[in-house]
């Protein structure tokens, strides 16, 4: 961790010396490879901050924003390139509500697009949003122009979705680009079911994926039976 902070500080100093504008983004977490939020092997980026407060949201840890979540977009892009040097199929941007950071999201999308244009095998960009698609079209057409697909609309707890990637059945997967049309968005490594990924650090377990209603509480109960108590959970108030 110390090494990362030192590297980050010197990188910032270098940017300032060069007169390069540093654009920050609020980030909850980033992970690679993610295989449960879109087809193939993907980078997952969870942006921090969401004012929508959907009932039944399992990502309440992404709601509140403070400076501890800030990271330079350039540094995040560097991280994306370093972890996926052997190739990737896509980048999934989730949250939080990504469109609540439109300026930073634009810089991130521009950087991802420049990067993929330099690759012989481009990756796709899929974004989640809890905003209605009509709102996104009217207010953020510039951002949609960088995406290959989007899963919009608020999460509705009482309308669970069938099939992969979507949280509730009011949330469509909309293909936005010609490149997106060439992708098979239904390919999943868990046909007929839902897989979750688990990532641990010293104190936390991250659950990645789109659980069905009640899945997380069932999991918590099973862990408790094994003697593992989760002291705080992102899906509980
Ligand atoms: S489901 Fe998504 S949009 Fe809704 S409150 Fe949770 S993070 Fe925000």
Tab-separated table of C-alpha atoms and ligand atoms in Angstrom:
chain	number	residue	atom	x	y	z
A	1	UNK	CA	0.000	0.000	0.000
A	2	UNK	CA	2.837	2.389	0.911
A	3	UNK	CA	4.488	1.736	-2.431
A	4	UNK	CA	1.251	2.553	-4.238
A	5	UNK	CA	0.897	5.846	-2.335
A	6	UNK	CA	4.491	6.863	-3.108
A	7	UNK	CA	4.045	5.970	-6.782
A	8	UNK	CA	0.765	7.864	-6.916
A	9	UNK	CA	2.284	10.977	-5.271
A	10	UNK	CA	5.249	11.098	-7.617
A	11	UNK	CA	2.982	10.558	-10.592
A	12	UNK	CA	0.808	13.516	-9.503
A	13	UNK	CA	3.925	15.670	-9.063
A	14	UNK	CA	5.058	14.706	-12.551
A	15	UNK	CA	1.682	15.648	-14.038
A	16	UNK	CA	1.764	19.031	-12.305
A	17	UNK	CA	5.315	19.678	-13.556
A	18	UNK	CA	4.161	18.901	-17.075
A	19	UNK	CA	1.188	21.233	-16.705
A	20	UNK	CA	-1.130	18.320	-17.413
A	21	UNK	CA	-4.576	18.680	-15.887
A	22	UNK	CA	-5.299	15.922	-13.376
A	23	UNK	CA	-8.920	14.802	-13.512
A	24	UNK	CA	-10.130	12.858	-10.501
A	25	UNK	CA	-12.888	10.305	-10.345
A	26	UNK	CA	-14.611	8.879	-7.280
A	27	UNK	CA	-13.981	5.138	-7.323
A	28	UNK	CA	-15.289	2.431	-4.995
A	29	UNK	CA	-13.170	-0.375	-6.405
A	30	UNK	CA	-11.661	-1.846	-9.535
A	31	UNK	CA	-11.040	-5.486	-10.329
A	32	UNK	CA	-9.705	-7.735	-13.085
A	33	UNK	CA	-10.718	-10.262	-14.240
A	34	UNK	CA	-14.466	-9.888	-13.766
A	35	UNK	CA	-16.516	-12.621	-15.461
A	36	UNK	CA	-19.988	-11.997	-14.052
A	37	UNK	CA	-20.871	-8.502	-15.323
A	38	UNK	CA	-20.889	-8.947	-19.072
A	39	UNK	CA	-19.463	-11.501	-21.460
A	40	UNK	CA	-15.875	-12.665	-21.273
A	41	UNK	CA	-12.958	-11.509	-19.162
A	42	UNK	CA	-13.488	-7.924	-18.131
A	43	UNK	CA	-12.220	-5.019	-16.089
A	44	UNK	CA	-14.828	-3.956	-13.534
A	45	UNK	CA	-14.891	-0.331	-12.383
A	46	UNK	CA	-17.334	0.643	-9.611
A	47	UNK	CA	-17.710	4.397	-9.342
A	48	UNK	CA	-18.474	5.901	-5.954
A	49	UNK	CA	-21.582	7.945	-5.238
A	50	UNK	CA	-25.266	7.318	-5.880
A	51	UNK	CA	-28.192	9.489	-4.840
A	52	UNK	CA	-30.874	7.210	-6.311
A	53	UNK	CA	-31.206	4.946	-3.272
A	54	UNK	CA	-33.088	2.068	-4.968
A	55	UNK	CA	-34.916	-0.163	-2.488
A	56	UNK	CA	-33.078	-3.480	-2.215
A	57	UNK	CA	-29.758	-2.107	-3.522
A	58	UNK	CA	-26.949	-4.530	-2.610
A	59	UNK	CA	-24.259	-1.883	-3.116
A	60	UNK	CA	-25.027	0.613	-0.398
A	61	UNK	CA	-21.288	0.999	0.175
A	62	UNK	CA	-21.167	2.891	-3.128
A	63	UNK	CA	-23.705	5.549	-2.111
A	64	UNK	CA	-21.722	8.091	-0.083
A	65	UNK	CA	-18.787	9.932	-1.487
A	66	UNK	CA	-15.751	11.475	0.201
A	67	UNK	CA	-12.223	12.357	-0.807
A	68	UNK	CA	-10.867	8.973	0.271
A	69	UNK	CA	-12.481	7.596	-2.894
A	70	UNK	CA	-10.736	10.018	-5.253
A	71	UNK	CA	-8.272	8.738	-7.811
A	72	UNK	CA	-6.802	10.278	-10.930
A	73	UNK	CA	-8.466	9.024	-14.117
A	74	UNK	CA	-5.033	8.741	-15.711
A	75	UNK	CA	-3.797	6.535	-12.895
A	76	UNK	CA	-6.896	4.384	-13.186
A	77	UNK	CA	-6.321	3.994	-16.922
A	78	UNK	CA	-2.698	3.045	-16.263
A	79	UNK	CA	-3.915	0.398	-13.833
A	80	UNK	CA	-6.384	-0.943	-16.413
A	81	UNK	CA	-3.612	-1.314	-18.973
A	82	UNK	CA	-1.195	-2.946	-16.553
A	83	UNK	CA	-3.563	-5.613	-15.224
A	84	UNK	CA	-4.946	-6.668	-18.610
A	85	UNK	CA	-1.727	-6.842	-20.611
A	86	UNK	CA	-2.650	-10.366	-21.773
A	87	UNK	CA	-5.949	-9.178	-23.208
A	88	UNK	CA	-9.504	-8.495	-22.168
A	89	UNK	CA	-12.966	-8.728	-23.664
A	90	UNK	CA	-14.564	-5.692	-22.105
A	91	UNK	CA	-14.766	-3.005	-19.464
A	92	UNK	CA	-17.848	-2.803	-17.256
A	93	UNK	CA	-18.518	0.508	-15.545
A	94	UNK	CA	-20.924	0.256	-12.645
A	95	UNK	CA	-21.474	1.913	-9.322
A	96	UNK	CA	-22.754	3.778	-7.655
A	97	UNK	CA	-24.295	5.879	-10.363
A	98	UNK	CA	-21.661	6.550	-13.047
A	99	UNK	CA	-23.616	9.404	-14.618
A	100	UNK	CA	-23.425	11.423	-11.393
A	101	UNK	CA	-19.796	12.126	-12.387
A	102	UNK	CA	-20.289	13.151	-16.014
A	103	UNK	CA	-17.061	15.153	-16.451
A	104	UNK	CA	-14.825	12.465	-15.003
A	105	UNK	CA	-16.765	9.723	-16.763
A	106	UNK	CA	-16.201	11.509	-20.074
A	107	UNK	CA	-12.430	11.614	-19.515
A	108	UNK	CA	-12.456	7.944	-18.493
A	109	UNK	CA	-14.453	6.934	-21.579
A	110	UNK	CA	-12.194	8.974	-23.866
A	111	UNK	CA	-9.147	7.291	-22.357
A	112	UNK	CA	-10.644	3.802	-22.677
A	113	UNK	CA	-11.606	4.513	-26.294
A	114	UNK	CA	-8.135	5.793	-27.214
A	115	UNK	CA	-6.633	2.708	-25.613
A	116	UNK	CA	-8.884	0.194	-27.351
A	117	UNK	CA	-8.369	1.915	-30.705
A	118	UNK	CA	-4.674	1.135	-30.312
A	119	UNK	CA	-5.312	-2.598	-29.823
A	120	UNK	CA	-5.542	-5.241	-32.529
A	121	UNK	CA	-8.379	-6.884	-30.581
A	122	UNK	CA	-10.602	-4.129	-29.191
A	123	UNK	CA	-12.676	-4.594	-26.066
A	124	UNK	CA	-16.248	-3.461	-25.495
A	125	UNK	CA	-17.503	-0.900	-22.991
A	126	UNK	CA	-20.644	-1.760	-21.016
A	127	UNK	CA	-22.133	0.639	-18.469
A	128	UNK	CA	-24.798	0.270	-15.786
A	129	UNK	CA	-27.022	3.164	-14.721
A	130	UNK	CA	-30.000	3.498	-12.414
A	131	UNK	CA	-31.312	6.433	-14.452
A	132	UNK	CA	-34.107	6.011	-17.020
A	133	UNK	CA	-32.787	5.710	-20.555
A	134	UNK	CA	-34.842	8.740	-21.635
A	135	UNK	CA	-32.942	10.851	-19.082
A	136	UNK	CA	-29.607	9.526	-20.309
A	137	UNK	CA	-30.512	10.201	-23.954
A	138	UNK	CA	-31.617	13.745	-23.198
A	139	UNK	CA	-28.738	14.706	-20.932
A	140	UNK	CA	-25.761	12.481	-21.650
A	141	UNK	CA	-25.804	11.622	-25.362
A	142	UNK	CA	-22.090	12.528	-25.495
A	143	UNK	CA	-21.303	9.814	-22.937
A	144	UNK	CA	-23.551	7.200	-24.528
A	145	UNK	CA	-21.610	7.785	-27.765
A	146	UNK	CA	-18.557	6.113	-26.199
A	147	UNK	CA	-20.436	3.024	-24.975
A	148	UNK	CA	-21.228	-0.224	-26.775
A	149	UNK	CA	-24.051	-1.227	-24.474
A	150	UNK	CA	-25.853	0.044	-21.431
A	151	UNK	CA	-28.130	-1.461	-18.785
A	152	UNK	CA	-30.214	1.514	-17.553
A	153	UNK	CA	-33.288	2.094	-15.379
A	154	UNK	CA	-33.720	1.949	-11.586
A	155	UNK	CA	-33.381	-1.398	-9.837
A	156	UNK	CA	-36.803	-2.738	-8.806
A	157	UNK	CA	-36.501	-5.234	-5.977
A	158	UNK	CA	-39.831	-6.938	-6.686
A	159	UNK	CA	-39.133	-7.586	-10.371
A	160	UNK	CA	-36.153	-9.976	-10.534
A	161	UNK	CA	-34.685	-10.501	-13.983
A	162	UNK	CA	-34.142	-13.786	-15.765
A	163	UNK	CA	-30.887	-14.374	-17.574
A	164	UNK	CA	-27.513	-12.786	-17.127
A	165	UNK	CA	-26.247	-9.337	-16.184
A	166	UNK	CA	-29.522	-7.553	-15.314
A	167	UNK	CA	-30.751	-6.913	-11.773
A	168	UNK	CA	-34.484	-6.432	-12.447
A	169	UNK	CA	-36.604	-7.166	-15.502
A	170	UNK	CA	-37.339	-3.503	-16.219
A	171	UNK	CA	-33.622	-3.048	-16.968
A	172	UNK	CA	-32.939	-3.759	-20.634
A	173	UNK	CA	-29.535	-4.378	-22.162
A	174	UNK	CA	-29.416	-1.798	-24.945
A	175	UNK	CA	-26.765	-2.120	-27.635
A	176	UNK	CA	-25.544	1.337	-28.643
A	177	UNK	CA	-22.787	0.935	-31.239
A	178	UNK	CA	-21.926	-0.965	-34.400
A	179	UNK	CA	-19.154	-2.719	-32.488
A	180	UNK	CA	-21.684	-3.593	-29.812
A	181	UNK	CA	-23.876	-5.253	-32.429
A	182	UNK	CA	-21.016	-7.615	-33.263
A	183	UNK	CA	-20.883	-8.867	-29.650
A	184	UNK	CA	-22.916	-11.758	-28.264
A	185	UNK	CA	-24.131	-10.175	-25.038
A	186	UNK	CA	-25.889	-13.329	-23.873
A	187	UNK	CA	-22.740	-15.433	-23.595
A	188	UNK	CA	-22.217	-16.350	-19.976
A	189	UNK	CA	-20.160	-18.861	-18.056
A	190	UNK	CA	-23.203	-19.721	-15.940
A	191	UNK	CA	-26.071	-20.649	-18.312
A	192	UNK	CA	-29.305	-21.090	-16.413
A	193	UNK	CA	-27.881	-19.643	-13.244
A	194	UNK	CA	-25.949	-16.791	-11.733
A	195	UNK	CA	-22.355	-16.900	-10.709
A	196	UNK	CA	-20.831	-14.581	-8.150
A	197	UNK	CA	-17.144	-13.815	-7.704
A	198	UNK	CA	-15.486	-13.404	-4.337
A	199	UNK	CA	-12.455	-11.222	-3.765
A	200	UNK	CA	-10.831	-10.757	-0.377
A	201	UNK	CA	-8.447	-8.301	1.181
A	202	UNK	CA	-7.248	-8.123	4.794
A	203	UNK	CA	-10.622	-7.182	6.249
A	204	UNK	CA	-13.262	-7.453	3.555
A	205	UNK	CA	-14.885	-9.844	1.137
A	206	UNK	CA	-16.120	-8.327	-2.118
A	207	UNK	CA	-19.018	-10.069	-3.802
A	208	UNK	CA	-19.101	-9.304	-7.515
A	209	UNK	CA	-22.106	-10.054	-9.684
A	210	UNK	CA	-25.865	-9.627	-9.843
A	211	UNK	CA	-27.482	-11.698	-7.071
A	212	UNK	CA	-31.107	-12.784	-7.125
A	213	UNK	CA	-33.400	-11.484	-4.371
A	214	UNK	CA	-32.441	-13.032	-1.044
A	215	UNK	CA	-29.191	-14.561	-2.336
A	216	UNK	CA	-26.976	-12.383	-0.170
A	217	UNK	CA	-28.889	-13.086	3.035
A	218	UNK	CA	-28.863	-16.817	2.224
A	219	UNK	CA	-25.121	-16.577	1.736
A	220	UNK	CA	-24.716	-14.728	5.031
A	221	UNK	CA	-26.681	-17.486	6.782
A	222	UNK	CA	-24.557	-20.213	5.209
A	223	UNK	CA	-21.346	-18.462	6.215
A	224	UNK	CA	-22.646	-18.084	9.751
A	225	UNK	CA	-23.304	-21.837	9.868
A	226	UNK	CA	-19.612	-22.278	9.014
A	227	UNK	CA	-18.588	-19.925	11.838
A	228	UNK	CA	-17.938	-16.897	9.603
A	229	UNK	CA	-19.841	-13.793	10.676
A	230	UNK	CA	-19.999	-10.799	8.343
A	231	UNK	CA	-19.955	-7.781	10.654
A	232	UNK	CA	-21.306	-5.270	8.140
A	233	UNK	CA	-22.858	-5.908	4.763
A	234	UNK	CA	-23.314	-3.564	1.815
A	235	UNK	CA	-26.846	-4.907	1.231
A	236	UNK	CA	-28.122	-4.010	4.716
A	237	UNK	CA	-29.027	-0.580	6.130
B	1	LIG	S1	-29.008	-0.215	-7.471
B	1	LIG	FE1	-27.461	1.095	-8.456
B	1	LIG	S2	-28.605	2.959	-8.978
B	1	LIG	FE2	-29.840	1.888	-7.468
B	1	LIG	S3	-29.193	2.717	-5.452
B	1	LIG	FE3	-27.927	0.908	-5.848
B	1	LIG	S4	-26.066	1.726	-6.780
B	1	LIG	FE4	-27.645	3.329	-6.971
